[in-house]
Amino acid sequence: MNRSISKAVVIGSGIMGSGIAAQLANAGIACSLLDIVPAEMTEAEQAKGYSLTDSVVRNRFAAAAIAGMVKRKPAPLYDEAFAARIRPGNLEDHLHWIQDADWVIEVVVENLAVKQELLAKIEQHWKPGILVSTNTSGISIEAMSESRSLEFRQHFMGTHFFNPPRYMKLLEIIPGQHTEPAHVDRLREVAERALGKTVVIAKDTPNFIANRIGTYGLLVTLREMLQRGYTVEEVDAVTGPAMGRPKSATFRTLDLVGLDTFLHVADNVRENVQDEAEIEVFTVPEPLQEMVGQGWLGEKSGQGFYRKLKEQGKSQILALNLKSFTYEPQAKPSSGSLQAAKAAKGAKAKLKALLSGGDRYSDLAWNVLKPVLLYSAAKLGEIADNIREIDEAMKWGFNWEMGPFETWDAIGLIPSVRRMEAEGLQIPGWVSEWIAAGNTSFYKREEGQLFHVLSGKFKAVEQPPEIISLRDLKEQKRVLRSNTGASLLDLGDGVACLEFHSPNNAIGEDILSMITQSQEEIRKRGYAGLVIANQGRNFCVGANLMLLMMEAEDEEWDEVDDIIALFQNTMYQLKYFEKPVVAAPHRMTLGGGVEVCLPADQVIAAAETYYGLVEAGVGLIPAGGGCKELALRASMQAHLPEADLQPYINRLFETIGMAKVSTSGHEAKRLGYLKASDRVVINPDYAIYEAKQAVLRLAGSGYEPIQESKLRVVGAEGKAVLQLGAIGMRESGYISDHDLLIAKKLAHVLSGGDVPAGTLVSERYMLDLEREAFLSLCGEVKTRQRMKHMLTTGKPLRN
């Protein structure tokens, strides 16, 4: 069976359908997007002389959805150019396109009758071998397909994408009673490898896994609030990061989802279960029903549990008082347990601190957590076959730091169960049996291998070889060298991995030292090459700004100069290392993080990589070789002596001067941060493996280290062009006086200084220009103000 999918048809061009089509296009899958034929023309269409028979009218809904992809925020496409991979059509003229597809995804309104009717039409054009799925958040897969042929049903399943499809990693696949396991495996493989999804296999039950448990938890929390008199702000203060949940917590999440949508999801469970206690929980409390009745639906209606007001140019977010049904200024909750949770490091420690605080907020946390843990355990076997599926669904579908069973382990399985029993709660039988057998947790780790409970015993969690866990390697004692900021690990097959683990993976002397030590270790052990990667939240947020600011405040200019010289020399040595180096950045890769990647022979970037030289935002310029390396690339692009180098430098000046950050790995290529030979992988879980393979390919093909070359610069004439542009922006009010000063320094560096145009200069010369400009900017009061503001607020200062 052909397991690849190269062509797809998405039916339904709404927010969800177009988002799924966009992610297929991101993966390089040619996609057709179909929708209904409009019943009437728009005024614009009439003015252009179109009729209802013209394709531009008949395809209007799908075409408009594709056009909207390039404008939507957050962007559904990795690159605007990928919109060309999507072909618009309509259900009357183009349903036969299904015949050439590998996968058909129905994404129409959540209505059983509508979906059944559409599936009947799809089958008229369907051929055996074509996968068909319905995107639904909870409608029965069996009920949808009950009138279809057996062969069709063998190829049919549910695929519950979470919104927005590009950014939400979870995909629930729901096989029907007759779905062939081989077809499920095929779709799972494509979803994980091509679409970058974490896939869980759910049972065909109301709302499947994530929405079933997530909705239950939200309703339990709302009831606890109403019964105990907590405010909206208090609930959100407790049920956010303090419990290992997103900042949107409970009520901001409901506002984002839409209260009407939430009611629909809750009603779907209530109407399709038989257990009276469950029916009671999924009966939405009256205040929420009243809000929906008044049109208070959340963000899409302008108000829900929160309401944003703007007066005299200032924004204020008010919170709903559910007793008076009026909006009031928010009162920030505070208590010992909340403070302890805030001070604790990591989700596990935060939750334990919150629960042990002994105040009313500790009580709230316990009273909303315990029913979710018990419900999750009670539904094992009904909604999913193992605890791993449930935990993964909640982590990737609701952005919880820990799934229910991981949470249970974190707070202590035995003591928490004893507390529940003391409070008269019924523990699911399999949990009691598991504890009675002498077990104290649902998960355990042994020698870098994770195990979880399955059918009454511990079973190893199997991972494909393409997923490399650095944590597992450490537990397997494969650390070659380590210090406070970084470690060198053995990836196997003669490849080493340099992992950052400083706070925020910020680059300091410890990381720079380990880069040098890594090269020494690789030489000594005869390794093939080096991967630079980590599995932190972000790859690297830049250099240690706090250290730089402290030295600058104390006017220790020699110290600042030494720090920058060390950074430059380390990157220079890395670039000319005699073994291949491959970097694998992901998510935030800023400033010095980019400068660590620039010397690499190849970059394997995750698709969700936000990549940029942002130093101008804190009043500086890149000085770890960033300016030099990109200027060298520009010189190489305009390689002929008579070629005009100025346009390349102009674009580079704009990119660095405006601190542009890519919205994806693909856009990083378009901005010039990545080379044509660099690659982008959609699933970040595979990035280290792909980087390792890149090292082996380079080493196996007779790798020869690059030789230093001189670069041609635009010189004084080119600098004048750059500075003139910056002066124009200042005179137009787009930038401040300090911005102009930074721009002039940047122009001096990128142009190669005050030399004649076309002069060939060395890399060391360019590095000296970088360092001089950086030092002079550190001496500026406004630069230090920007640095301090960024450190204290996380936001840039315009001064």
PDB file of N, CA and C in Angstrom, residues 317-393:
ATOM      1  N   ILE A 317      -9.143  45.950  31.177  1.00  0.00           N
ATOM      2  CA  ILE A 317      -9.904  44.709  31.094  1.00  0.00           C
ATOM      3  C   ILE A 317     -10.680  44.526  32.392  1.00  0.00           C
ATOM      4  N   LEU A 318     -11.999  44.495  32.271  1.00  0.00           N
ATOM      5  CA  LEU A 318     -12.882  44.311  33.414  1.00  0.00           C
ATOM      6  C   LEU A 318     -13.279  42.843  33.522  1.00  0.00           C
ATOM      7  N   ALA A 319     -13.622  42.424  34.731  1.00  0.00           N
ATOM      8  CA  ALA A 319     -14.042  41.043  34.971  1.00  0.00           C
ATOM      9  C   ALA A 319     -15.512  41.025  35.365  1.00  0.00           C
ATOM     10  N   LEU A 320     -16.209  39.968  34.977  1.00  0.00           N
ATOM     11  CA  LEU A 320     -17.641  39.844  35.266  1.00  0.00           C
ATOM     12  C   LEU A 320     -17.860  39.404  36.705  1.00  0.00           C
ATOM     13  N   ASN A 321     -18.739  40.132  37.408  1.00  0.00           N
ATOM     14  CA  ASN A 321     -19.207  39.718  38.729  1.00  0.00           C
ATOM     15  C   ASN A 321     -20.467  38.891  38.509  1.00  0.00           C
ATOM     16  N   LEU A 322     -20.407  37.581  38.754  1.00  0.00           N
ATOM     17  CA  LEU A 322     -21.532  36.707  38.446  1.00  0.00           C
ATOM     18  C   LEU A 322     -22.703  36.864  39.413  1.00  0.00           C
ATOM     19  N   LYS A 323     -22.478  37.575  40.525  1.00  0.00           N
ATOM     20  CA  LYS A 323     -23.590  37.830  41.446  1.00  0.00           C
ATOM     21  C   LYS A 323     -24.446  38.991  40.944  1.00  0.00           C
ATOM     22  N   SER A 324     -23.784  40.059  40.490  1.00  0.00           N
ATOM     23  CA  SER A 324     -24.520  41.242  40.041  1.00  0.00           C
ATOM     24  C   SER A 324     -24.664  41.308  38.531  1.00  0.00           C
ATOM     25  N   PHE A 325     -23.927  40.449  37.817  1.00  0.00           N
ATOM     26  CA  PHE A 325     -23.892  40.443  36.354  1.00  0.00           C
ATOM     27  C   PHE A 325     -23.451  41.807  35.806  1.00  0.00           C
ATOM     28  N   THR A 326     -22.482  42.393  36.484  1.00  0.00           N
ATOM     29  CA  THR A 326     -21.891  43.646  36.025  1.00  0.00           C
ATOM     30  C   THR A 326     -20.377  43.442  35.896  1.00  0.00           C
ATOM     31  N   TYR A 327     -19.754  44.294  35.068  1.00  0.00           N
ATOM     32  CA  TYR A 327     -18.308  44.219  34.885  1.00  0.00           C
ATOM     33  C   TYR A 327     -17.631  45.203  35.826  1.00  0.00           C
ATOM     34  N   GLU A 328     -16.575  44.732  36.496  1.00  0.00           N
ATOM     35  CA  GLU A 328     -15.893  45.533  37.499  1.00  0.00           C
ATOM     36  C   GLU A 328     -14.386  45.468  37.276  1.00  0.00           C
ATOM     37  N   PRO A 329     -13.643  46.475  37.756  1.00  0.00           N
ATOM     38  CA  PRO A 329     -12.175  46.401  37.663  1.00  0.00           C
ATOM     39  C   PRO A 329     -11.659  45.132  38.334  1.00  0.00           C
ATOM     40  N   GLN A 330     -10.632  44.559  37.765  1.00  0.00           N
ATOM     41  CA  GLN A 330     -10.101  43.315  38.304  1.00  0.00           C
ATOM     42  C   GLN A 330      -9.390  43.559  39.637  1.00  0.00           C
ATOM     43  N   ALA A 331      -9.597  42.630  40.569  1.00  0.00           N
ATOM     44  CA  ALA A 331      -8.872  42.637  41.830  1.00  0.00           C
ATOM     45  C   ALA A 331      -7.862  41.504  41.774  1.00  0.00           C
ATOM     46  N   LYS A 332      -6.593  41.810  41.926  1.00  0.00           N
ATOM     47  CA  LYS A 332      -5.554  40.794  41.809  1.00  0.00           C
ATOM     48  C   LYS A 332      -5.479  39.958  43.080  1.00  0.00           C
ATOM     49  N   PRO A 333      -5.786  38.660  42.986  1.00  0.00           N
ATOM     50  CA  PRO A 333      -5.744  37.808  44.176  1.00  0.00           C
ATOM     51  C   PRO A 333      -4.318  37.614  44.670  1.00  0.00           C
ATOM     52  N   SER A 334      -4.176  37.423  45.961  1.00  0.00           N
ATOM     53  CA  SER A 334      -2.864  37.163  46.545  1.00  0.00           C
ATOM     54  C   SER A 334      -3.041  36.317  47.803  1.00  0.00           C
ATOM     55  N   SER A 335      -2.132  35.363  47.971  1.00  0.00           N
ATOM     56  CA  SER A 335      -2.155  34.526  49.182  1.00  0.00           C
ATOM     57  C   SER A 335      -0.815  33.824  49.287  1.00  0.00           C
ATOM     58  N   GLY A 336      -0.622  33.186  50.422  1.00  0.00           N
ATOM     59  CA  GLY A 336       0.623  32.460  50.624  1.00  0.00           C
ATOM     60  C   GLY A 336       0.815  31.341  49.615  1.00  0.00           C
ATOM     61  N   SER A 337      -0.279  30.622  49.305  1.00  0.00           N
ATOM     62  CA  SER A 337      -0.163  29.493  48.378  1.00  0.00           C
ATOM     63  C   SER A 337       0.142  29.974  46.958  1.00  0.00           C
ATOM     64  N   LEU A 338      -0.465  31.080  46.553  1.00  0.00           N
ATOM     65  CA  LEU A 338      -0.206  31.616  45.219  1.00  0.00           C
ATOM     66  C   LEU A 338       1.224  32.128  45.107  1.00  0.00           C
ATOM     67  N   GLN A 339       1.701  32.784  46.152  1.00  0.00           N
ATOM     68  CA  GLN A 339       3.073  33.275  46.143  1.00  0.00           C
ATOM     69  C   GLN A 339       4.070  32.121  46.123  1.00  0.00           C
ATOM     70  N   ALA A 340       3.766  31.074  46.887  1.00  0.00           N
ATOM     71  CA  ALA A 340       4.655  29.911  46.919  1.00  0.00           C
ATOM     72  C   ALA A 340       4.703  29.228  45.556  1.00  0.00           C
ATOM     73  N   ALA A 341       3.547  29.144  44.915  1.00  0.00           N
ATOM     74  CA  ALA A 341       3.496  28.525  43.589  1.00  0.00           C
ATOM     75  C   ALA A 341       4.274  29.355  42.574  1.00  0.00           C
ATOM     76  N   LYS A 342       4.144  30.670  42.676  1.00  0.00           N
ATOM     77  CA  LYS A 342       4.852  31.546  41.745  1.00  0.00           C
ATOM     78  C   LYS A 342       6.359  31.421  41.905  1.00  0.00           C
ATOM     79  N   ALA A 343       6.818  31.252  43.130  1.00  0.00           N
ATOM     80  CA  ALA A 343       8.257  31.180  43.401  1.00  0.00           C
ATOM     81  C   ALA A 343       8.853  29.827  43.026  1.00  0.00           C
ATOM     82  N   ALA A 344       8.019  28.794  43.005  1.00  0.00           N
ATOM     83  CA  ALA A 344       8.517  27.447  42.721  1.00  0.00           C
ATOM     84  C   ALA A 344       8.919  27.307  41.252  1.00  0.00           C
ATOM     85  N   LYS A 345       9.857  26.425  40.976  1.00  0.00           N
ATOM     86  CA  LYS A 345      10.348  26.201  39.624  1.00  0.00           C
ATOM     87  C   LYS A 345       9.762  24.906  39.056  1.00  0.00           C
ATOM     88  N   GLY A 346       9.107  25.025  37.919  1.00  0.00           N
ATOM     89  CA  GLY A 346       8.562  23.847  37.264  1.00  0.00           C
ATOM     90  C   GLY A 346       7.131  23.570  37.670  1.00  0.00           C
ATOM     91  N   ALA A 347       6.375  22.956  36.759  1.00  0.00           N
ATOM     92  CA  ALA A 347       4.944  22.729  36.982  1.00  0.00           C
ATOM     93  C   ALA A 347       4.694  21.839  38.199  1.00  0.00           C
ATOM     94  N   LYS A 348       5.493  20.800  38.365  1.00  0.00           N
ATOM     95  CA  LYS A 348       5.302  19.875  39.486  1.00  0.00           C
ATOM     96  C   LYS A 348       5.470  20.597  40.816  1.00  0.00           C
ATOM     97  N   ALA A 349       6.526  21.367  40.948  1.00  0.00           N
ATOM     98  CA  ALA A 349       6.792  22.082  42.202  1.00  0.00           C
ATOM     99  C   ALA A 349       5.741  23.154  42.454  1.00  0.00           C
ATOM    100  N   LYS A 350       5.302  23.833  41.396  1.00  0.00           N
ATOM    101  CA  LYS A 350       4.273  24.867  41.551  1.00  0.00           C
ATOM    102  C   LYS A 350       2.979  24.270  42.094  1.00  0.00           C
ATOM    103  N   LEU A 351       2.567  23.156  41.507  1.00  0.00           N
ATOM    104  CA  LEU A 351       1.313  22.538  41.929  1.00  0.00           C
ATOM    105  C   LEU A 351       1.387  22.037  43.366  1.00  0.00           C
ATOM    106  N   LYS A 352       2.494  21.428  43.732  1.00  0.00           N
ATOM    107  CA  LYS A 352       2.636  20.931  45.099  1.00  0.00           C
ATOM    108  C   LYS A 352       2.634  22.083  46.103  1.00  0.00           C
ATOM    109  N   ALA A 353       3.273  23.202  45.725  1.00  0.00           N
ATOM    110  CA  ALA A 353       3.287  24.366  46.610  1.00  0.00           C
ATOM    111  C   ALA A 353       1.879  24.936  46.761  1.00  0.00           C
ATOM    112  N   LEU A 354       1.134  24.994  45.684  1.00  0.00           N
ATOM    113  CA  LEU A 354      -0.232  25.515  45.728  1.00  0.00           C
ATOM    114  C   LEU A 354      -1.121  24.647  46.599  1.00  0.00           C
ATOM    115  N   LEU A 355      -1.043  23.337  46.434  1.00  0.00           N
ATOM    116  CA  LEU A 355      -1.925  22.430  47.169  1.00  0.00           C
ATOM    117  C   LEU A 355      -1.592  22.368  48.657  1.00  0.00           C
ATOM    118  N   SER A 356      -0.356  22.642  48.998  1.00  0.00           N
ATOM    119  CA  SER A 356       0.051  22.531  50.409  1.00  0.00           C
ATOM    120  C   SER A 356      -0.034  23.854  51.149  1.00  0.00           C
ATOM    121  N   GLY A 357      -0.599  24.874  50.525  1.00  0.00           N
ATOM    122  CA  GLY A 357      -0.608  26.210  51.123  1.00  0.00           C
ATOM    123  C   GLY A 357      -1.554  26.383  52.291  1.00  0.00           C
ATOM    124  N   GLY A 358      -2.592  25.547  52.385  1.00  0.00           N
ATOM    125  CA  GLY A 358      -3.494  25.610  53.537  1.00  0.00           C
ATOM    126  C   GLY A 358      -4.429  26.799  53.566  1.00  0.00           C
ATOM    127  N   ASP A 359      -4.698  27.444  52.432  1.00  0.00           N
ATOM    128  CA  ASP A 359      -5.642  28.560  52.407  1.00  0.00           C
ATOM    129  C   ASP A 359      -6.779  28.264  51.427  1.00  0.00           C
ATOM    130  N   ARG A 360      -7.656  29.235  51.219  1.00  0.00           N
ATOM    131  CA  ARG A 360      -8.840  28.991  50.394  1.00  0.00           C
ATOM    132  C   ARG A 360      -8.471  28.750  48.917  1.00  0.00           C
ATOM    133  N   TYR A 361      -7.334  29.253  48.491  1.00  0.00           N
ATOM    134  CA  TYR A 361      -6.915  29.003  47.117  1.00  0.00           C
ATOM    135  C   TYR A 361      -6.354  27.585  46.966  1.00  0.00           C
ATOM    136  N   SER A 362      -5.716  27.079  48.021  1.00  0.00           N
ATOM    137  CA  SER A 362      -5.306  25.677  48.026  1.00  0.00           C
ATOM    138  C   SER A 362      -6.523  24.773  47.953  1.00  0.00           C
ATOM    139  N   ASP A 363      -7.560  25.145  48.703  1.00  0.00           N
ATOM    140  CA  ASP A 363      -8.806  24.365  48.691  1.00  0.00           C
ATOM    141  C   ASP A 363      -9.426  24.364  47.293  1.00  0.00           C
ATOM    142  N   LEU A 364      -9.427  25.524  46.652  1.00  0.00           N
ATOM    143  CA  LEU A 364      -9.997  25.618  45.306  1.00  0.00           C
ATOM    144  C   LEU A 364      -9.231  24.709  44.351  1.00  0.00           C
ATOM    145  N   ALA A 365      -7.904  24.762  44.417  1.00  0.00           N
ATOM    146  CA  ALA A 365      -7.094  23.931  43.524  1.00  0.00           C
ATOM    147  C   ALA A 365      -7.402  22.454  43.727  1.00  0.00           C
ATOM    148  N   TRP A 366      -7.454  22.020  44.978  1.00  0.00           N
ATOM    149  CA  TRP A 366      -7.726  20.607  45.269  1.00  0.00           C
ATOM    150  C   TRP A 366      -9.135  20.203  44.822  1.00  0.00           C
ATOM    151  N   ASN A 367     -10.108  21.068  45.067  1.00  0.00           N
ATOM    152  CA  ASN A 367     -11.500  20.728  44.769  1.00  0.00           C
ATOM    153  C   ASN A 367     -11.808  20.692  43.273  1.00  0.00           C
ATOM    154  N   VAL A 368     -10.988  21.375  42.442  1.00  0.00           N
ATOM    155  CA  VAL A 368     -11.217  21.286  40.996  1.00  0.00           C
ATOM    156  C   VAL A 368     -10.292  20.252  40.355  1.00  0.00           C
ATOM    157  N   LEU A 369      -9.211  19.895  41.067  1.00  0.00           N
ATOM    158  CA  LEU A 369      -8.278  18.914  40.515  1.00  0.00           C
ATOM    159  C   LEU A 369      -8.743  17.481  40.752  1.00  0.00           C
ATOM    160  N   LYS A 370      -9.177  17.184  41.964  1.00  0.00           N
ATOM    161  CA  LYS A 370      -9.466  15.781  42.304  1.00  0.00           C
ATOM    162  C   LYS A 370     -10.565  15.169  41.430  1.00  0.00           C
ATOM    163  N   PRO A 371     -11.677  15.895  41.109  1.00  0.00           N
ATOM    164  CA  PRO A 371     -12.680  15.253  40.257  1.00  0.00           C
ATOM    165  C   PRO A 371     -12.168  14.968  38.843  1.00  0.00           C
ATOM    166  N   VAL A 372     -11.262  15.814  38.344  1.00  0.00           N
ATOM    167  CA  VAL A 372     -10.709  15.590  37.009  1.00  0.00           C
ATOM    168  C   VAL A 372      -9.833  14.343  36.998  1.00  0.00           C
ATOM    169  N   LEU A 373      -9.039  14.150  38.055  1.00  0.00           N
ATOM    170  CA  LEU A 373      -8.205  12.954  38.141  1.00  0.00           C
ATOM    171  C   LEU A 373      -9.072  11.704  38.204  1.00  0.00           C
ATOM    172  N   LEU A 374     -10.096  11.729  39.023  1.00  0.00           N
ATOM    173  CA  LEU A 374     -10.976  10.569  39.159  1.00  0.00           C
ATOM    174  C   LEU A 374     -11.752  10.305  37.876  1.00  0.00           C
ATOM    175  N   TYR A 375     -12.210  11.351  37.233  1.00  0.00           N
ATOM    176  CA  TYR A 375     -12.979  11.201  35.989  1.00  0.00           C
ATOM    177  C   TYR A 375     -12.094  10.614  34.891  1.00  0.00           C
ATOM    178  N   SER A 376     -10.863  11.102  34.800  1.00  0.00           N
ATOM    179  CA  SER A 376      -9.939  10.591  33.796  1.00  0.00           C
ATOM    180  C   SER A 376      -9.686   9.097  34.001  1.00  0.00           C
ATOM    181  N   ALA A 377      -9.510   8.711  35.258  1.00  0.00           N
ATOM    182  CA  ALA A 377      -9.279   7.291  35.553  1.00  0.00           C
ATOM    183  C   ALA A 377     -10.527   6.456  35.268  1.00  0.00           C
ATOM    184  N   ALA A 378     -11.684   7.018  35.581  1.00  0.00           N
ATOM    185  CA  ALA A 378     -12.934   6.286  35.363  1.00  0.00           C
ATOM    186  C   ALA A 378     -13.211   6.076  33.880  1.00  0.00           C
ATOM    187  N   LYS A 379     -12.744   6.971  33.043  1.00  0.00           N
ATOM    188  CA  LYS A 379     -13.031   6.901  31.603  1.00  0.00           C
ATOM    189  C   LYS A 379     -11.978   6.118  30.825  1.00  0.00           C
ATOM    190  N   LEU A 380     -10.924   5.654  31.506  1.00  0.00           N
ATOM    191  CA  LEU A 380      -9.935   4.831  30.821  1.00  0.00           C
ATOM    192  C   LEU A 380     -10.614   3.568  30.296  1.00  0.00           C
ATOM    193  N   GLY A 381     -10.374   3.246  29.047  1.00  0.00           N
ATOM    194  CA  GLY A 381     -11.026   2.107  28.412  1.00  0.00           C
ATOM    195  C   GLY A 381     -12.270   2.504  27.650  1.00  0.00           C
ATOM    196  N   GLU A 382     -12.918   3.582  28.101  1.00  0.00           N
ATOM    197  CA  GLU A 382     -14.110   4.065  27.399  1.00  0.00           C
ATOM    198  C   GLU A 382     -13.751   5.096  26.333  1.00  0.00           C
ATOM    199  N   ILE A 383     -12.870   6.035  26.672  1.00  0.00           N
ATOM    200  CA  ILE A 383     -12.522   7.076  25.703  1.00  0.00           C
ATOM    201  C   ILE A 383     -11.152   6.846  25.067  1.00  0.00           C
ATOM    202  N   ALA A 384     -10.306   6.052  25.721  1.00  0.00           N
ATOM    203  CA  ALA A 384      -8.967   5.743  25.200  1.00  0.00           C
ATOM    204  C   ALA A 384      -8.495   4.449  25.834  1.00  0.00           C
ATOM    205  N   ASP A 385      -7.538   3.787  25.173  1.00  0.00           N
ATOM    206  CA  ASP A 385      -7.079   2.483  25.647  1.00  0.00           C
ATOM    207  C   ASP A 385      -5.993   2.568  26.708  1.00  0.00           C
ATOM    208  N   ASN A 386      -5.290   3.700  26.797  1.00  0.00           N
ATOM    209  CA  ASN A 386      -4.228   3.783  27.791  1.00  0.00           C
ATOM    210  C   ASN A 386      -4.074   5.203  28.306  1.00  0.00           C
ATOM    211  N   ILE A 387      -3.422   5.311  29.455  1.00  0.00           N
ATOM    212  CA  ILE A 387      -3.297   6.617  30.109  1.00  0.00           C
ATOM    213  C   ILE A 387      -2.447   7.572  29.295  1.00  0.00           C
ATOM    214  N   ARG A 388      -1.539   7.020  28.494  1.00  0.00           N
ATOM    215  CA  ARG A 388      -0.657   7.867  27.682  1.00  0.00           C
ATOM    216  C   ARG A 388      -1.456   8.694  26.683  1.00  0.00           C
ATOM    217  N   GLU A 389      -2.469   8.067  26.056  1.00  0.00           N
ATOM    218  CA  GLU A 389      -3.309   8.784  25.092  1.00  0.00           C
ATOM    219  C   GLU A 389      -4.030   9.948  25.787  1.00  0.00           C
ATOM    220  N   ILE A 390      -4.517   9.702  26.991  1.00  0.00           N
ATOM    221  CA  ILE A 390      -5.245  10.745  27.726  1.00  0.00           C
ATOM    222  C   ILE A 390      -4.317  11.886  28.119  1.00  0.00           C
ATOM    223  N   ASP A 391      -3.147  11.537  28.641  1.00  0.00           N
ATOM    224  CA  ASP A 391      -2.197  12.574  29.050  1.00  0.00           C
ATOM    225  C   ASP A 391      -1.733  13.417  27.863  1.00  0.00           C
ATOM    226  N   GLU A 392      -1.394  12.763  26.749  1.00  0.00           N
ATOM    227  CA  GLU A 392      -0.942  13.497  25.572  1.00  0.00           C
ATOM    228  C   GLU A 392      -2.043  14.395  25.027  1.00  0.00           C
ATOM    229  N   ALA A 393      -3.287  13.906  25.057  1.00  0.00           N
ATOM    230  CA  ALA A 393      -4.409  14.703  24.558  1.00  0.00           C
ATOM    231  C   ALA A 393      -4.574  15.987  25.359  1.00  0.00           C
TER     232      ALA A 393
END
